[in-house]
Coordinates of C-alpha atoms in Angstrom, one line a residue:
X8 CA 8.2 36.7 -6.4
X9 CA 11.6 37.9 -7.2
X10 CA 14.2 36.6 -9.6
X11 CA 16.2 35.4 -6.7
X12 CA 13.0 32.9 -5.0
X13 CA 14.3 29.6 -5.5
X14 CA 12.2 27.4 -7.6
X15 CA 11.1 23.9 -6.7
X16 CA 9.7 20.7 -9.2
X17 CA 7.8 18.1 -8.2
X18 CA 7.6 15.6 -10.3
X19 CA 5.2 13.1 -10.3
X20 CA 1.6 14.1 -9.1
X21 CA 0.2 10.8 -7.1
X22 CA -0.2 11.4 -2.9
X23 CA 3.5 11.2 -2.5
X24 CA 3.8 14.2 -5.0
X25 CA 1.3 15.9 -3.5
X26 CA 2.0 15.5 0.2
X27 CA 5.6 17.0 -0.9
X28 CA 3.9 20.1 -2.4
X29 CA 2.3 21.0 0.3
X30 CA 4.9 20.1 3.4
X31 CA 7.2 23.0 0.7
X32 CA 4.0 25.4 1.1
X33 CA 4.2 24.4 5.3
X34 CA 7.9 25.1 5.3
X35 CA 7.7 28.1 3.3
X36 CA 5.3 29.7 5.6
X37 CA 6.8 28.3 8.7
X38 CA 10.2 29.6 7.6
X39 CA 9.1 32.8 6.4
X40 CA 10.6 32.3 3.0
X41 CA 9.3 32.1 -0.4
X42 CA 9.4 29.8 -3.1
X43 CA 7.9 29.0 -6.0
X44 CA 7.0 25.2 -6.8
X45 CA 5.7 23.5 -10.0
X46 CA 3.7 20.2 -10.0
X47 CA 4.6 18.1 -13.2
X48 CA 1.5 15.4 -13.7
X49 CA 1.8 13.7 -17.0
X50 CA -2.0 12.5 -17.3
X51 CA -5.3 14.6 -16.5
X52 CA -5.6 13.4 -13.3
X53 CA -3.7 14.1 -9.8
X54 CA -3.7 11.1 -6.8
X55 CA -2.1 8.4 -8.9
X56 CA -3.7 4.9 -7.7
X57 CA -5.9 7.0 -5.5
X58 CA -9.3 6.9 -7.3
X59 CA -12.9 7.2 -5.7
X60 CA -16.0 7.1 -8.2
X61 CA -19.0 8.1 -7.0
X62 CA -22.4 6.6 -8.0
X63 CA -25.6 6.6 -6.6
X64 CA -25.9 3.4 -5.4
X65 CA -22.3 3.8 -3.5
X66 CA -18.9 4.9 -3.6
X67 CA -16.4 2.7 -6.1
X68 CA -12.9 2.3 -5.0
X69 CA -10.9 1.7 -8.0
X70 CA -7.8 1.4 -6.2
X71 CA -6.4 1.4 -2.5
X72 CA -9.8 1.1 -0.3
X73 CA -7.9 2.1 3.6
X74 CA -5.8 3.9 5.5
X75 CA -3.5 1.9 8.0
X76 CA -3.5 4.6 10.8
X77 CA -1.2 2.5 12.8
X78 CA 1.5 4.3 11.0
X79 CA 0.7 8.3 11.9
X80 CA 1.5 10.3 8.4
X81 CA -1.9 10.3 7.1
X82 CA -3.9 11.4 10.0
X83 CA -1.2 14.0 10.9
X84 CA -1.1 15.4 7.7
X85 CA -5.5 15.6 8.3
X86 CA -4.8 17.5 10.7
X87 CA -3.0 20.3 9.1
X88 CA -5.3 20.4 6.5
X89 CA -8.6 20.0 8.3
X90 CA -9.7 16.6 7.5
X91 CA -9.6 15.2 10.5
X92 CA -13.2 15.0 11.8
X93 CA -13.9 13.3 8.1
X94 CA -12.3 10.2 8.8
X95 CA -14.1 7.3 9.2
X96 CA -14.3 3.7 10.8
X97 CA -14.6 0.1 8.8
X98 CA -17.8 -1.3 10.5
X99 CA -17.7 -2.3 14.2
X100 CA -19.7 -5.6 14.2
X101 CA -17.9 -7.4 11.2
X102 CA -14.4 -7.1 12.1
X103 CA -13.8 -11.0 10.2
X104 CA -11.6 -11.7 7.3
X105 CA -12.1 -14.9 5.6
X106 CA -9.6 -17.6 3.9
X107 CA -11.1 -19.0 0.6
X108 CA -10.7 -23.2 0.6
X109 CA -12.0 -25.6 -1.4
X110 CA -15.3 -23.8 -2.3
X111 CA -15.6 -22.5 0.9
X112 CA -14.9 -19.5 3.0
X113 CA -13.3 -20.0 6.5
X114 CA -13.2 -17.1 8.9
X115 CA -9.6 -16.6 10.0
X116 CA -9.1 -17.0 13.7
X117 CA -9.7 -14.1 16.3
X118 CA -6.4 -12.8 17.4
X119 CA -4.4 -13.6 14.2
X120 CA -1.9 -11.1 13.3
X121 CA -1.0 -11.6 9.6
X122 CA 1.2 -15.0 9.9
X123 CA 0.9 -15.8 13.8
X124 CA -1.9 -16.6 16.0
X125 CA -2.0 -14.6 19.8
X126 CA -4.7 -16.4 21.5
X127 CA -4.6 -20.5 21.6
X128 CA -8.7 -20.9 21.8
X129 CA -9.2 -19.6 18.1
X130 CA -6.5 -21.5 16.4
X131 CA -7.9 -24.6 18.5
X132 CA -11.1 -24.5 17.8
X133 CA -11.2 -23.4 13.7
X134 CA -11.6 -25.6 11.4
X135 CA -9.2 -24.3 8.5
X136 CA -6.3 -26.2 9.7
X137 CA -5.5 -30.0 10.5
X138 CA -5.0 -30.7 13.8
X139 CA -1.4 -31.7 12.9
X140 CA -1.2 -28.2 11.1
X141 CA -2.0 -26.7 14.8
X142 CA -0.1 -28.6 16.4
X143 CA 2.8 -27.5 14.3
X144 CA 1.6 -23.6 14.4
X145 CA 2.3 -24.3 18.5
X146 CA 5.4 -25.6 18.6
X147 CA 6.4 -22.5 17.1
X148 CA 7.6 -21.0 21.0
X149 CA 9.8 -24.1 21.2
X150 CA 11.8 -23.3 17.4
X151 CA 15.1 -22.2 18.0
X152 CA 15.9 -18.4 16.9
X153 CA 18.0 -18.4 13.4
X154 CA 21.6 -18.2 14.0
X155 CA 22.4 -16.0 11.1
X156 CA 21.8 -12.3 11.2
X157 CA 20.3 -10.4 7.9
X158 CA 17.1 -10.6 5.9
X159 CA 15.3 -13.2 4.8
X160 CA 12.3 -14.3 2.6
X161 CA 8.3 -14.6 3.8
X162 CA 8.3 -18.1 3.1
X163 CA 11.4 -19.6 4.1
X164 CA 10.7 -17.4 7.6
X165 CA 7.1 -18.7 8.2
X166 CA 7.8 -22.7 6.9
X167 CA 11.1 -22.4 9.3
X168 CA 8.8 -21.4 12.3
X169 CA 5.4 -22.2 11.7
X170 CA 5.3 -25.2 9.0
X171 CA 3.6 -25.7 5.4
X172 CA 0.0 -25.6 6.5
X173 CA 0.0 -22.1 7.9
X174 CA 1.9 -20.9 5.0
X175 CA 0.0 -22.2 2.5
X176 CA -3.9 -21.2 3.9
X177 CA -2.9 -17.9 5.9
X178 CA 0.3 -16.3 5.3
X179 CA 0.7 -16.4 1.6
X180 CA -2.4 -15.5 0.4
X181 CA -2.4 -12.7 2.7
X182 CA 0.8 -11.1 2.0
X183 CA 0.1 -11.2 -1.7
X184 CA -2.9 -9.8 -1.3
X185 CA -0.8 -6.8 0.0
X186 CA 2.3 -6.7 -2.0
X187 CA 0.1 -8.2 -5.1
X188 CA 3.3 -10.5 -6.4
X189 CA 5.0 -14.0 -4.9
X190 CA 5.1 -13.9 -1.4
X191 CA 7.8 -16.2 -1.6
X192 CA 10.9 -14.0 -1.7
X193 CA 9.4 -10.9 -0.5
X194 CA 11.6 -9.1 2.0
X195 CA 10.7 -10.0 5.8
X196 CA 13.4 -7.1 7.0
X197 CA 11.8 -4.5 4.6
X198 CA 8.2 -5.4 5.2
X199 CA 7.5 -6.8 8.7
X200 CA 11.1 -6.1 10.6
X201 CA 9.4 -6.8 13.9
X202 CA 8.8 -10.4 13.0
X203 CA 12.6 -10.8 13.2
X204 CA 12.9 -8.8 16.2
X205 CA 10.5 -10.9 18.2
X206 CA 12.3 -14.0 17.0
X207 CA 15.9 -12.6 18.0
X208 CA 14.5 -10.5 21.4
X209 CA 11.8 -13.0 22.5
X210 CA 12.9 -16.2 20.7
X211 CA 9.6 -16.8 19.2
X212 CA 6.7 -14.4 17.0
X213 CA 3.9 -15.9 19.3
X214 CA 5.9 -14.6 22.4
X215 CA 6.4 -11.2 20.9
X216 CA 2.8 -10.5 19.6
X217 CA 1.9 -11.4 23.3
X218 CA 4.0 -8.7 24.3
X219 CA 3.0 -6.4 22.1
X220 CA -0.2 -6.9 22.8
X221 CA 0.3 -6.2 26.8
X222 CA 2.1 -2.7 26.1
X223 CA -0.6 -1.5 23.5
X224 CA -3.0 -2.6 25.7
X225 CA -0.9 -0.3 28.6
X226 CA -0.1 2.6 25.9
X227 CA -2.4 6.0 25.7
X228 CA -4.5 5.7 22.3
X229 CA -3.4 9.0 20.2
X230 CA -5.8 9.8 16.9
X231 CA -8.6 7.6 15.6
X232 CA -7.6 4.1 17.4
X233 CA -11.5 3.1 17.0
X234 CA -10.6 1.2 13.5
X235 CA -7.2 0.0 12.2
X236 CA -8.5 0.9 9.3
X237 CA -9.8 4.1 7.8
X238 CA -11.3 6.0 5.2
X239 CA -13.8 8.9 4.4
X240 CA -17.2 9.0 3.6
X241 CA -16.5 9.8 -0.1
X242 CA -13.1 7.7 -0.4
X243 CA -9.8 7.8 -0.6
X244 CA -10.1 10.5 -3.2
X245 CA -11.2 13.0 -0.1
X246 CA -7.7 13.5 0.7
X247 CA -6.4 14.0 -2.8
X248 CA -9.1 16.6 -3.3
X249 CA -7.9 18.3 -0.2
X250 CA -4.2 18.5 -0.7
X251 CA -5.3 19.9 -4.6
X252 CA -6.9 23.1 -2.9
X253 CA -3.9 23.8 -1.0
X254 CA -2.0 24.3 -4.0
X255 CA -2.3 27.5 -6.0
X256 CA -4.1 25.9 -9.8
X257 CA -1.4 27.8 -11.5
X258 CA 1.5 26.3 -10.1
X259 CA -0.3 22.6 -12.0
X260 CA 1.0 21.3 -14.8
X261 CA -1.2 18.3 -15.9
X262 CA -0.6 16.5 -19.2
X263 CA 3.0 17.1 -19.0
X264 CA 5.9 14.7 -19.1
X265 CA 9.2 15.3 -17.8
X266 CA 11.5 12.6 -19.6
X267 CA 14.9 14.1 -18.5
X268 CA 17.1 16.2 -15.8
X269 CA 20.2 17.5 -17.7
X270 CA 23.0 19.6 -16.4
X271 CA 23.6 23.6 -17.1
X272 CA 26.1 25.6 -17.2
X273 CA 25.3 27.2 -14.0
X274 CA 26.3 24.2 -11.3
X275 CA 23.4 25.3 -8.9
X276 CA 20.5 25.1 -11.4
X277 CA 18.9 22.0 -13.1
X278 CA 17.1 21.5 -16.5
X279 CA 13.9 19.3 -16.9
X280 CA 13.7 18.6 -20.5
X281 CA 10.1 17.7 -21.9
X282 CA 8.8 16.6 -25.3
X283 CA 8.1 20.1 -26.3
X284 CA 9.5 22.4 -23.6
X285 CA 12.6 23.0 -21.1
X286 CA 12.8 24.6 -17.7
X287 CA 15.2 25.3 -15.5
X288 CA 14.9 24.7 -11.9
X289 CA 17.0 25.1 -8.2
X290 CA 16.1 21.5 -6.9
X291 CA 13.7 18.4 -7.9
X292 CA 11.2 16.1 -6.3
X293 CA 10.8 12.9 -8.4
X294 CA 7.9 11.5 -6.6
X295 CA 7.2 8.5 -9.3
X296 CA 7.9 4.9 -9.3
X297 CA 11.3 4.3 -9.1
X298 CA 11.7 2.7 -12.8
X299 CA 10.4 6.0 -13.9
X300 CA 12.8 8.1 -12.0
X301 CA 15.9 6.0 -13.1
X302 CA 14.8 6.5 -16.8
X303 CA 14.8 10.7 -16.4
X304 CA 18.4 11.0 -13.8
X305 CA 20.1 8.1 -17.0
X306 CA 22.5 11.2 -17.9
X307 CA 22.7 13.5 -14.7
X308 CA 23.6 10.7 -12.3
X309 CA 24.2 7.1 -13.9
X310 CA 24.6 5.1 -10.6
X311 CA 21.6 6.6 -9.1
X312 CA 19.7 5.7 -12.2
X313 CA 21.6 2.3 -12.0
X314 CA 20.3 1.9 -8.3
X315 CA 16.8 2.7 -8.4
X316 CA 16.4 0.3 -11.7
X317 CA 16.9 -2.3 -9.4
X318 CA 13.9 -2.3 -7.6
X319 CA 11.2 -4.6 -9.2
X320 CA 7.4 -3.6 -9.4
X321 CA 4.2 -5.6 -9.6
X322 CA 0.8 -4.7 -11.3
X323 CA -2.9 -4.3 -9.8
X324 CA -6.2 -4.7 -11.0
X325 CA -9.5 -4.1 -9.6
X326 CA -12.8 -5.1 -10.3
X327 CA -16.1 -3.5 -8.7
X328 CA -19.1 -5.0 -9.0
X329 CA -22.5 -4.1 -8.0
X330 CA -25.2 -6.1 -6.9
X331 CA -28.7 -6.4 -5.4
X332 CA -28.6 -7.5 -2.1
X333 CA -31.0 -10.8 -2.7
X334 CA -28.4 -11.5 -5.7
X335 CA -25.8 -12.4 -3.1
X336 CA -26.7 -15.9 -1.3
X337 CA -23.9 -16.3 1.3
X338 CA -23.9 -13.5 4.4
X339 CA -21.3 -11.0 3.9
X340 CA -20.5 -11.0 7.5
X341 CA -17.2 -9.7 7.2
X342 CA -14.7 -7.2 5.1
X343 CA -13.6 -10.2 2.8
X344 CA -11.7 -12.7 1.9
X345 CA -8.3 -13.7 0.4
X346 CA -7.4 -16.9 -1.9
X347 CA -4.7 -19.3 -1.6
X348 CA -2.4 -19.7 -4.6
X349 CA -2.9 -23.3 -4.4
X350 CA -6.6 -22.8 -4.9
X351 CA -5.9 -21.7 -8.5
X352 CA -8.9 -18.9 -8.9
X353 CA -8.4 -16.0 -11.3
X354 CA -8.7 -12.9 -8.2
X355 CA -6.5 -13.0 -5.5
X356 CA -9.0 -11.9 -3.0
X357 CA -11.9 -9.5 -2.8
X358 CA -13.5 -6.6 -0.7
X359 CA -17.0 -6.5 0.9
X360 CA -16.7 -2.6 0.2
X361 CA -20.0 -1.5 1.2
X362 CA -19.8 -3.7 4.3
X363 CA -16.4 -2.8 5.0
X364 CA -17.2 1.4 5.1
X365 CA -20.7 1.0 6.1
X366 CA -20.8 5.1 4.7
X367 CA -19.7 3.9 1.1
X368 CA -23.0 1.8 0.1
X369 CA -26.6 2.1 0.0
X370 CA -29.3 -0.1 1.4
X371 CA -30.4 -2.8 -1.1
X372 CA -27.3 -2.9 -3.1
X373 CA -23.8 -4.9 -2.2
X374 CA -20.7 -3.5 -3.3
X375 CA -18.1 -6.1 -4.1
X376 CA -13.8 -4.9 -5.3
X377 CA -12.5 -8.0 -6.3
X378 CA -8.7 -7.7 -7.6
X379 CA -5.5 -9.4 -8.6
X380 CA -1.6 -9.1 -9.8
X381 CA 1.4 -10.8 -10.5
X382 CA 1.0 -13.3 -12.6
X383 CA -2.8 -13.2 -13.3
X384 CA -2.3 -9.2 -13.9
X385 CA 0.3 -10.8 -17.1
X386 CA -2.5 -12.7 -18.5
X387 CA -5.0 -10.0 -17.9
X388 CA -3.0 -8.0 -20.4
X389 CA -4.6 -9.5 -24.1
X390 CA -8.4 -9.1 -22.3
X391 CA -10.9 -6.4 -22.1
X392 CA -12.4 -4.7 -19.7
X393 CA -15.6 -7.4 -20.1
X394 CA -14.2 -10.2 -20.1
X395 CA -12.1 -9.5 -16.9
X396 CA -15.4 -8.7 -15.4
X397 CA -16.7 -12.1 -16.4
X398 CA -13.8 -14.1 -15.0
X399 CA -14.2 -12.1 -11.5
X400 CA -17.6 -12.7 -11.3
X401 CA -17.1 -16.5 -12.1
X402 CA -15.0 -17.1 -8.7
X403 CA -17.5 -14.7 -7.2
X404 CA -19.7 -16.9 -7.7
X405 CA -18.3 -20.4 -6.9
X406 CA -17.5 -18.7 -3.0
X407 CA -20.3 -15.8 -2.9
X408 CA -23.7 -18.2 -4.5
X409 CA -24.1 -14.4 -6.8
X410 CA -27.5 -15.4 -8.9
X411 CA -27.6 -12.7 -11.1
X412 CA -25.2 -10.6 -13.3
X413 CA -24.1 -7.1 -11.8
X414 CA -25.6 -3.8 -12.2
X415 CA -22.5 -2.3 -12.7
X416 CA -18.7 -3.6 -13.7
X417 CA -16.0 -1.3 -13.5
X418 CA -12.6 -2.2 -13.9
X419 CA -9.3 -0.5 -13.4
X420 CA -5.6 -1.5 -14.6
X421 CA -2.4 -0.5 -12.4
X422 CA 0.9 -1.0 -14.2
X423 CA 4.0 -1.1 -12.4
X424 CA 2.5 0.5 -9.4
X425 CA 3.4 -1.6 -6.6
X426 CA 7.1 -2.5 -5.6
X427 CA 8.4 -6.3 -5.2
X428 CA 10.8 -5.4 -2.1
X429 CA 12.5 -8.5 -2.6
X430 CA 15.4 -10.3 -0.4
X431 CA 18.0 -7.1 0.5
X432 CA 15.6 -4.2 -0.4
X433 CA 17.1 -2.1 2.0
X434 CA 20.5 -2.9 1.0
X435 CA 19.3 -1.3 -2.5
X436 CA 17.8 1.3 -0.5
X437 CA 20.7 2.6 1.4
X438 CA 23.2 2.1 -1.7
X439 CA 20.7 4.6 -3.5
X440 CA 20.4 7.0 -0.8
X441 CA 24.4 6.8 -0.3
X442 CA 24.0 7.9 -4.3
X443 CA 21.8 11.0 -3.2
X444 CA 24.4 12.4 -0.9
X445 CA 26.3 13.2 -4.4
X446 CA 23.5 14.8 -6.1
X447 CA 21.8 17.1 -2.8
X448 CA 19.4 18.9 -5.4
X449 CA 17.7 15.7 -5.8
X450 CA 15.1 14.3 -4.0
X451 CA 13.0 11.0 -3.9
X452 CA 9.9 10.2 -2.8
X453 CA 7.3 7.2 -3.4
X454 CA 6.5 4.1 -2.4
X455 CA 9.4 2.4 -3.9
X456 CA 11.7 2.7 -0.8
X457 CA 10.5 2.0 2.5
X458 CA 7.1 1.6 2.8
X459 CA 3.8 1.0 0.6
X460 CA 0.6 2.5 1.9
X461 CA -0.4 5.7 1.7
X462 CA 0.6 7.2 5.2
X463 CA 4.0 5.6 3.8
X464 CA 4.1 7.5 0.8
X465 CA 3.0 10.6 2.6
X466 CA 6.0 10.6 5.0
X467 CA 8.0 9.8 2.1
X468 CA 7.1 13.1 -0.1
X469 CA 7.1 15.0 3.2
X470 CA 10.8 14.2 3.9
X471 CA 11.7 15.2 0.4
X472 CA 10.6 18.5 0.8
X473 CA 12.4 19.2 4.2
X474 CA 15.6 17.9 2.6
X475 CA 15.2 20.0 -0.7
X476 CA 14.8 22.8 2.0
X477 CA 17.7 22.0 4.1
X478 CA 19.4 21.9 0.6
X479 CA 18.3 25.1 -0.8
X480 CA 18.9 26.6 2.9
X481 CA 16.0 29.0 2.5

């Protein structure tokens, strides 16, 4: 390295941090120019809410359990790095999801796609609505498009086209199972656009999932299309590992916090200012929740800062337990269940884990990853670890018939780690990345913007390397 090799921070050391570290390594290679990059992680741990633990009796997902490989970042990136032949399937013959109600679980109906139902027979025939509920969830092809352009919120979308019923037992729990916060006011437009494309292009959702369905069913299958869903046989944590090794160790900071980017006197450099250090830098990556990010740009770019406050985040918790097999009386013939808010349990939902990844258990034992947020993550806050454990396993099992207590408990608390994209997200979105044009040393990446999983988070650490690059003009 010379004096002259630009230097590069990353900030932030989760997936999205990582996945930006290496797509700099790609683009330094590809483009035949060097750099030098440094990864700031403030705790003693890289992958952020990626965290597999393995025991003998199975592998423990402590916090995001899939990969939605509908969206192609993740398995791309596999491919580069030569995890692609590791991935693996969620279990062939139990495709079901289940709807907790009134003590029971009900499966939900084949062909169901989130909030709408594409094949008539299911939602006919199941038992988890009224028949007036159904007959409501029909007339949905006869509801008249919304006149009004713009976004709108989850509920107000599905009670305006589909009723109460379906609202209440499918699509809420559901979506708060995802975004782990009210479903209420959570953004339609940055979460599930195509919902209001099929009601503007087709005039109805159950039209346009039909549609859908007839070109995927027409479309070439690129990748691995034989689950939805996908991990490895040794977690989440597989991909983390992998993206570490591709990173020279010396180029790691763990256990260092960056709490500010202050100007110099030289216009093209940066400072990062630490509890007990400063460095100056040619460019930065903040790859952390956006809260976090606003709090260390406060002085180098007030309306940015000002901006990203603005987006909201919700807390996670997750609870694994481990059981005998005989200890569990109802079939787990399926990859879980979700609960109603009106239902009024503790957990929002939980995961048959070792069902789910047929690879992550062992035979005689039943992994179960029960979890919550939102409001039930605020109460959690005055309990310990135990007692969390005892109020999961208490609606365990009311809906599971659990006879015994589990072999293992282990419980894991995420603060502020998901984002509420409320009603005109994107409007937040693009005011902030208007912001960025101001400031072109600065990049942003997470999954505060547009998009929440992991393949999300991936693209978005990828794309602020290759705009630090186009930046740096290396």
């Amino acid at each position: 390295m010379t004096s002259s090799t630009p230097h590069i921070s990353v900030i932030g050391g989760g997936i999205s941090g990582l996945a930006a570290c290496h797509r700099l390594l790609e683009l330094s290679r590809e483009k035949k120019s060097p750099v030098q990059i440094t990864l700031f992680e403030s705790s003693w741990r890289l992958g952020g809410a990626i965290q597999s633990t393995q025991r003998e009796e199975g592998i423990l997902e402590l916090g995001p359990d899939a990969v939605f490989m509908e969206k192609p970042w993740a398995w791309d990136l596999s491919q580069r790095i030569g995890l692609e032949k590791e991935w693996i399937g969620t279990n062939p013959d139990l495709r079901l999801s289940f709807i907790a109600r009134k003590g029971n679980l009900y499966p939900l109906p084949v062909g169901f796609y989130l909030l709408a139902p594409s094949q008539f027979w299911p939602l006919l025939t199941t038992s988890l609505f009224s028949w007036k509920g159904k007959w409501r969830i029909l007339r949905e092809i006869f509801v008249p498009a919304k006149k009004e352009s713009g976004d709108e919120g989850f509920g107000s979308f599905v009670r305006r086209r589909f009723g109460d019923e379906l609202w209440e037992r499918v699509a809420q729990p559901l979506i708060s199972a995802i975004y782990s916060g009210d479903a209420q006011n959570l953004s339609l437009e940055a979460t599930f656009p195509k919902f209001l494309q099929w009601e503007k292009e087709c005039g109805s959702v159950i039209r346009g999932l039909q549609k859908q369905k007839r070109s995927q069913s027409q479309a070439p299958t690129q990748g691995p299309r034989y689950s939805l869903f996908s991990s490895f046989s040794t977690g989440l944590q597989r991909i983390v590992e992998k993206l570490t090794e591709k990173i020279p160790s010396d180029s790691i900071l763990m256990g260092t916090t960056v709490q500010e980017i202050a100007k110099t006197s030289d216009p093209k450099k940066l400072k990062l200012v630490g509890p007990h250090f400063e460095m100056e830098t040619d460019a930065v990556c903040l790859a952390l929740p956006a809260t976090q990010s606003a709090q260390i740009l406060r002085s180098f770019s007030p309306n940015l800062s000002s901006g990203l406050k603005k987006i909201e985040y919700n807390s996670v918790l997750t609870v694994n337990l481990l059981f005998k097999t005989e200890d569990v009386r109802r079939p787990l013939n399926g990859f879980g269940f979700v609960i109603p808010e009106s239902e009024k349990k503790w957990i929002h939902g939980c995961t048959f884990s070792s069902v789910k990844f047929l690879q992550h258990g062992q035979k005689g034992k039943v992994i179960l990853r029960a979890f919550l947020g939102g409001k039930n993550y605020e109460k959690s806050k005055t309990l310990n670890d135990k007692k969390l454990a005892e109020l999961a396993l208490k609606d365990l099992k009311e809906l599971l018939g659990i006879t015994a207590p589990p072999l293992v408990s282990v419980v894991c608390r995420h603060p502020n780690s998901l984002p509420y994209y409320k009603v005109g997200h994107l409007e937040i979105v693009k005011r902030i990345e208007e912001d960025l044009k101001s400031v072109p040393a600065i990049a942003l990446a997470g999954n505060g913007f547009r998009g929440i999983g992991v393949p999300d988070c991936i693209h978005s650490g990828e794309e602020a390397a290759e705009r630090i690059f186009r930046y740096l003009k290396v």
